[in-house]
Amino acid sequence: MQQIRLTRGLTYYELTGPENGPLIVLLHGSTIPAWVWDCQVPALVAAGYRVLRYDQYGKGRSQSPRAIYNRTLYIQQLHDLLNALNLTEPFHLAGFSFGGAFAAQFCLQYPERVRKLILIAPVLNMASRNKLLKYIRMPIVGPLFLGKVVLPRLTDRAAGLWAGSPQSEAYRQQFQSHLQTEGFLRAFRSFLTNNALTDYSETYKALGLEGKTALLIWGNKDQDIPGEDMARIRQWMLGTDYLEIDGIGHGTVLQSPTLVNDKMLAYLAS
């Protein structure tokens, strides 16, 4: 990955594939940075797409600036990155988990920039189901609780997302390195306690009212994103293409890459 200095700090990114190929931007989720797309990038490049993925602020190798980690910050980072790389043409946008909600929000704010939208296990309102947030928000107890209680659970959860992958050990090492990045805990606490994971109902509804459709992919063993959330998004965004993967949990992009890749490529080509 390369690095570039944006408004709020250094951002690590990878831009690969043919320069004249249609661009697709990949947005990662809450915990695993840009390498969560390792299984999709080769397939997209082989199909002739130019692919941009990057680590969001406070995640992976990108910097953790002293900022409020909310929707505005992430929208600004993507907007700045596209401008810095002189990527001015409309592009396809795909997001996984939090990245799915983020992609929907970006599409709503910049509809002229997004050609096709792909949402993989997207967040609808994750904060409403997280009972730990009230402890994380506490002024003195919060940071200690995050480090001693939440991080071990976070590691176990992440391991479940890549379970069964031949790269499991490499992913474990990368994830541990990610957690030890300077400023990670501060940034992650801000991410959890602001509006990054709160209710996106109005975002999806507004996209539907504007006639925007998407490709929606979800594994029916997902313990993070319930099926009723997917049903609501499909109801609000009528005409959305849908793939439900049987027996797969939240780690769809890592655990079922062939089905995900085939569906993405078919949707992009349609």
CSV table of C-alpha atoms in Angstrom, one decimal:
chain,number,residue,atom,x,y,z
A,1,MET,CA,0.0,0.0,0.0
A,2,GLN,CA,1.0,3.6,-0.6
A,3,GLN,CA,0.5,6.6,1.7
A,4,ILE,CA,-0.8,10.0,1.0
A,5,ARG,CA,-1.4,13.0,3.3
A,6,LEU,CA,-5.0,14.2,3.4
A,7,THR,CA,-6.7,17.0,5.4
A,8,ARG,CA,-6.7,15.1,8.7
A,9,GLY,CA,-3.6,12.8,8.3
A,10,LEU,CA,-1.8,10.1,6.5
A,11,THR,CA,-4.0,7.6,4.7
A,12,TYR,CA,-2.7,4.2,3.4
A,13,TYR,CA,-4.3,3.1,0.1
A,14,GLU,CA,-3.9,0.8,-2.8
A,15,LEU,CA,-5.0,1.7,-6.3
A,16,THR,CA,-4.6,-1.2,-8.7
A,17,GLY,CA,-5.9,-2.5,-12.0
A,18,PRO,CA,-5.9,-1.0,-15.5
A,19,GLU,CA,-5.8,2.8,-15.6
A,20,ASN,CA,-8.6,2.9,-18.2
A,21,GLY,CA,-10.8,0.4,-16.4
A,22,PRO,CA,-14.0,1.4,-14.6
A,23,LEU,CA,-13.2,2.4,-11.0
A,24,ILE,CA,-14.6,0.6,-8.0
A,25,VAL,CA,-14.0,1.8,-4.4
A,26,LEU,CA,-14.1,-0.7,-1.6
A,27,LEU,CA,-15.0,0.4,2.0
A,28,HIS,CA,-14.1,-1.8,4.9
A,29,GLY,CA,-16.0,-2.2,8.2
A,30,SER,CA,-15.6,-1.3,11.8
A,31,THR,CA,-12.7,-3.5,12.8
A,32,ILE,CA,-10.9,-5.1,9.9
A,33,PRO,CA,-9.1,-2.6,7.7
A,34,ALA,CA,-8.6,-2.7,3.9
A,35,TRP,CA,-7.2,-6.2,3.7
A,36,VAL,CA,-10.7,-7.5,4.4
A,37,TRP,CA,-11.1,-7.2,0.6
A,38,ASP,CA,-8.1,-9.4,-0.2
A,39,CYS,CA,-10.4,-12.0,-1.9
A,40,GLN,CA,-12.2,-9.5,-4.0
A,41,VAL,CA,-9.4,-7.3,-5.4
A,42,PRO,CA,-7.8,-10.0,-7.7
A,43,ALA,CA,-11.1,-11.0,-9.2
A,44,LEU,CA,-12.1,-7.4,-9.9
A,45,VAL,CA,-8.7,-6.5,-11.4
A,46,ALA,CA,-8.8,-9.7,-13.6
A,47,ALA,CA,-12.2,-8.5,-14.8
A,48,GLY,CA,-10.7,-5.2,-15.9
A,49,TYR,CA,-11.7,-3.0,-13.0
A,50,ARG,CA,-9.5,-0.3,-11.4
A,51,VAL,CA,-9.8,-0.9,-7.7
A,52,LEU,CA,-9.2,1.6,-4.8
A,53,ARG,CA,-9.2,0.4,-1.2
A,54,TYR,CA,-7.8,2.2,1.8
A,55,ASP,CA,-7.6,2.2,5.6
A,56,GLN,CA,-10.0,4.6,7.2
A,57,TYR,CA,-8.7,7.0,9.9
A,58,GLY,CA,-8.1,5.2,13.1
A,59,LYS,CA,-7.9,1.8,11.5
A,60,GLY,CA,-5.1,-0.3,9.8
A,61,ARG,CA,-2.0,1.8,9.1
A,62,SER,CA,-3.7,5.1,8.5
A,63,GLN,CA,-3.3,7.8,11.1
A,64,SER,CA,-5.6,8.3,14.1
A,65,PRO,CA,-6.0,12.1,14.2
A,66,ARG,CA,-7.5,13.8,17.2
A,67,ALA,CA,-10.9,14.2,15.8
A,68,ILE,CA,-14.6,13.2,16.3
A,69,TYR,CA,-14.9,9.8,14.5
A,70,ASN,CA,-18.3,10.3,13.0
A,71,ARG,CA,-19.9,10.0,9.5
A,72,THR,CA,-18.6,13.5,8.6
A,73,LEU,CA,-15.0,12.5,9.2
A,74,TYR,CA,-15.2,9.4,7.0
A,75,ILE,CA,-17.1,11.1,4.2
A,76,GLN,CA,-14.4,13.8,4.2
A,77,GLN,CA,-11.6,11.3,4.1
A,78,LEU,CA,-13.0,9.5,1.1
A,79,HIS,CA,-13.8,12.8,-0.7
A,80,ASP,CA,-10.3,14.1,0.0
A,81,LEU,CA,-8.7,10.8,-1.2
A,82,LEU,CA,-10.6,10.8,-4.5
A,83,ASN,CA,-9.6,14.4,-5.1
A,84,ALA,CA,-6.0,13.9,-4.1
A,85,LEU,CA,-5.7,11.0,-6.6
A,86,ASN,CA,-7.5,13.0,-9.3
A,87,LEU,CA,-10.3,10.4,-9.5
A,88,THR,CA,-13.0,12.7,-10.8
A,89,GLU,CA,-15.2,10.3,-12.9
A,90,PRO,CA,-18.3,8.5,-11.4
A,91,PHE,CA,-17.3,5.2,-9.9
A,92,HIS,CA,-18.8,2.0,-8.4
A,93,LEU,CA,-18.9,1.9,-4.6
A,94,ALA,CA,-19.0,-1.2,-2.4
A,95,GLY,CA,-19.1,-1.4,1.4
A,96,PHE,CA,-18.9,-4.2,3.9
A,97,SER,CA,-20.6,-3.9,7.4
A,98,PHE,CA,-20.0,-0.3,8.6
A,99,GLY,CA,-18.6,0.3,5.2
A,100,GLY,CA,-22.0,-0.5,3.7
A,101,ALA,CA,-23.7,2.1,5.7
A,102,PHE,CA,-20.9,4.5,5.0
A,103,ALA,CA,-21.2,3.8,1.2
A,104,ALA,CA,-25.0,4.5,1.4
A,105,GLN,CA,-24.4,7.8,3.2
A,106,PHE,CA,-21.7,8.8,0.7
A,107,CYS,CA,-24.0,7.9,-2.2
A,108,LEU,CA,-26.8,10.0,-0.6
A,109,GLN,CA,-24.5,13.0,-0.3
A,110,TYR,CA,-22.8,12.7,-3.6
A,111,PRO,CA,-25.2,10.9,-5.9
A,112,GLU,CA,-23.5,12.2,-9.0
A,113,ARG,CA,-20.3,10.4,-8.1
A,114,VAL,CA,-21.7,6.9,-7.6
A,115,ARG,CA,-22.6,4.6,-10.5
A,116,LYS,CA,-23.6,1.3,-8.8
A,117,LEU,CA,-23.8,0.6,-5.1
A,118,ILE,CA,-23.0,-2.7,-3.5
A,119,LEU,CA,-23.9,-3.3,0.2
A,120,ILE,CA,-22.5,-6.4,1.9
A,121,ALA,CA,-24.0,-7.1,5.4
A,122,PRO,CA,-24.5,-3.3,5.8
A,123,VAL,CA,-25.1,-1.8,9.2
A,124,LEU,CA,-28.6,-0.4,9.9
A,125,ASN,CA,-28.5,0.5,13.6
A,126,MET,CA,-25.8,-1.5,15.3
A,127,ALA,CA,-25.5,0.9,18.2
A,128,SER,CA,-29.0,0.2,19.4
A,129,ARG,CA,-28.1,-3.4,20.1
A,130,ASN,CA,-24.7,-2.8,21.8
A,131,LYS,CA,-25.2,-3.0,25.5
A,132,LEU,CA,-21.5,-2.2,26.2
A,133,LEU,CA,-21.7,1.3,24.9
A,134,LYS,CA,-23.0,2.8,28.1
A,135,TYR,CA,-19.8,1.7,29.9
A,136,ILE,CA,-17.6,2.8,27.0
A,137,ARG,CA,-19.1,6.3,27.2
A,138,MET,CA,-18.2,6.7,30.8
A,139,PRO,CA,-15.5,9.5,31.2
A,140,ILE,CA,-13.0,7.6,33.4
A,141,VAL,CA,-14.2,4.0,33.3
A,142,GLY,CA,-14.8,4.0,29.5
A,143,PRO,CA,-11.2,3.8,28.2
A,144,LEU,CA,-10.3,1.1,30.8
A,145,PHE,CA,-13.4,-0.9,30.0
A,146,LEU,CA,-12.6,-0.7,26.3
A,147,GLY,CA,-9.1,-1.9,26.7
A,148,LYS,CA,-9.7,-4.7,29.3
A,149,VAL,CA,-13.2,-6.0,28.2
A,150,VAL,CA,-14.0,-4.9,24.7
A,151,LEU,CA,-10.7,-5.5,22.9
A,152,PRO,CA,-10.5,-9.2,23.8
A,153,ARG,CA,-14.1,-9.7,22.6
A,154,LEU,CA,-13.2,-7.7,19.5
A,155,THR,CA,-10.3,-10.1,18.7
A,156,ASP,CA,-12.5,-13.1,19.1
A,157,ARG,CA,-15.2,-11.6,16.9
A,158,ALA,CA,-12.7,-10.7,14.2
A,159,ALA,CA,-11.2,-14.2,14.2
A,160,GLY,CA,-14.7,-15.6,13.5
A,161,LEU,CA,-14.9,-13.4,10.4
A,162,TRP,CA,-11.8,-15.1,8.7
A,163,ALA,CA,-12.4,-18.6,10.3
A,164,GLY,CA,-11.6,-21.3,7.7
A,165,SER,CA,-9.4,-19.0,5.5
A,166,PRO,CA,-6.0,-20.4,4.6
A,167,GLN,CA,-4.7,-17.0,5.6
A,168,SER,CA,-6.0,-17.1,9.1
A,169,GLU,CA,-2.7,-16.9,10.9
A,170,ALA,CA,-1.5,-14.0,8.7
A,171,TYR,CA,-4.8,-12.2,9.3
A,172,ARG,CA,-4.5,-12.8,13.1
A,173,GLN,CA,-1.0,-11.1,13.1
A,174,GLN,CA,-2.2,-8.2,10.9
A,175,PHE,CA,-5.2,-7.7,13.2
A,176,GLN,CA,-3.0,-7.7,16.4
A,177,SER,CA,-0.7,-5.1,14.7
A,178,HIS,CA,-3.7,-3.0,13.8
A,179,LEU,CA,-4.9,-3.0,17.5
A,180,GLN,CA,-1.5,-1.7,18.6
A,181,THR,CA,-1.3,1.2,16.3
A,182,GLU,CA,-0.8,4.5,18.0
A,183,GLY,CA,-4.0,6.2,18.8
A,184,PHE,CA,-6.2,3.2,18.0
A,185,LEU,CA,-8.0,3.0,21.4
A,186,ARG,CA,-8.8,6.7,21.5
A,187,ALA,CA,-10.0,6.6,17.9
A,188,PHE,CA,-12.1,3.5,18.3
A,189,ARG,CA,-13.8,4.8,21.5
A,190,SER,CA,-14.8,7.9,19.5
A,191,PHE,CA,-16.0,5.7,16.7
A,192,LEU,CA,-18.2,3.7,19.0
A,193,THR,CA,-19.6,6.6,20.9
A,194,ASN,CA,-20.5,9.0,18.0
A,195,ASN,CA,-22.9,8.4,15.1
A,196,ALA,CA,-20.9,6.0,12.9
A,197,LEU,CA,-22.9,3.0,14.0
A,198,THR,CA,-26.2,4.7,14.8
A,199,ASP,CA,-29.5,4.6,12.9
A,200,TYR,CA,-29.1,4.8,9.1
A,201,SER,CA,-32.8,4.2,8.4
A,202,GLU,CA,-33.3,7.7,7.0
A,203,THR,CA,-30.3,7.2,4.7
A,204,TYR,CA,-31.7,4.1,3.1
A,205,LYS,CA,-35.2,5.5,2.9
A,206,ALA,CA,-33.9,8.7,1.2
A,207,LEU,CA,-31.9,6.6,-1.4
A,208,GLY,CA,-35.1,4.6,-2.1
A,209,LEU,CA,-37.2,7.8,-2.6
A,210,GLU,CA,-34.6,8.9,-5.1
A,211,GLY,CA,-34.9,5.7,-7.0
A,212,LYS,CA,-31.4,4.4,-6.1
A,213,THR,CA,-31.1,0.6,-6.1
A,214,ALA,CA,-28.2,-1.5,-5.0
A,215,LEU,CA,-26.8,-5.1,-4.8
A,216,LEU,CA,-27.4,-6.4,-1.2
A,217,ILE,CA,-25.4,-9.5,0.0
A,218,TRP,CA,-26.0,-11.1,3.4
A,219,GLY,CA,-25.2,-14.4,5.1
A,220,ASN,CA,-28.1,-15.9,6.9
A,221,LYS,CA,-26.0,-17.0,9.9
A,222,ASP,CA,-24.9,-13.4,10.5
A,223,GLN,CA,-24.9,-12.7,14.3
A,224,ASP,CA,-24.2,-9.0,13.9
A,225,ILE,CA,-26.7,-7.9,11.2
A,226,PRO,CA,-30.1,-9.5,11.6
A,227,GLY,CA,-32.3,-10.6,8.7
A,228,GLU,CA,-35.0,-8.1,9.6
A,229,ASP,CA,-32.5,-5.3,8.9
A,230,MET,CA,-31.9,-6.6,5.4
A,231,ALA,CA,-35.7,-6.9,4.9
A,232,ARG,CA,-36.2,-3.3,5.9
A,233,ILE,CA,-33.4,-2.1,3.5
A,234,ARG,CA,-35.0,-4.1,0.7
A,235,GLN,CA,-38.4,-2.6,1.5
A,236,TRP,CA,-37.0,1.0,1.4
A,237,MET,CA,-34.8,0.5,-1.7
A,238,LEU,CA,-37.3,-1.2,-4.0
A,239,GLY,CA,-35.7,-3.0,-6.9
A,240,THR,CA,-32.5,-3.8,-5.0
A,241,ASP,CA,-30.8,-7.0,-6.2
A,242,TYR,CA,-30.3,-9.5,-3.3
A,243,LEU,CA,-28.1,-12.5,-2.6
A,244,GLU,CA,-28.6,-14.4,0.6
A,245,ILE,CA,-25.7,-16.9,1.3
A,246,ASP,CA,-26.8,-19.9,3.3
A,247,GLY,CA,-24.8,-20.9,6.3
A,248,ILE,CA,-22.4,-18.0,6.3
A,249,GLY,CA,-22.1,-15.4,9.1
A,250,HIS,CA,-20.9,-11.8,9.0
A,251,GLY,CA,-17.5,-12.7,7.3
A,252,THR,CA,-19.1,-13.1,3.9
A,253,VAL,CA,-16.3,-11.5,1.9
A,254,LEU,CA,-13.6,-13.7,3.5
A,255,GLN,CA,-15.7,-16.9,4.0
A,256,SER,CA,-17.6,-17.1,0.7
A,257,PRO,CA,-15.5,-15.1,-1.7
A,258,THR,CA,-16.5,-17.1,-4.9
A,259,LEU,CA,-20.2,-16.4,-4.5
A,260,VAL,CA,-19.6,-12.8,-3.5
A,261,ASN,CA,-17.2,-12.2,-6.4
A,262,ASP,CA,-19.4,-13.8,-9.0
A,263,LYS,CA,-22.5,-11.8,-7.8
A,264,MET,CA,-20.5,-8.5,-7.7
A,265,LEU,CA,-19.1,-9.0,-11.2
A,266,ALA,CA,-22.5,-10.0,-12.6
A,267,TYR,CA,-24.1,-7.0,-11.0
A,268,LEU,CA,-21.5,-4.6,-12.2
A,269,ALA,CA,-21.7,-5.9,-15.8
A,270,SER,CA,-25.5,-5.8,-15.9
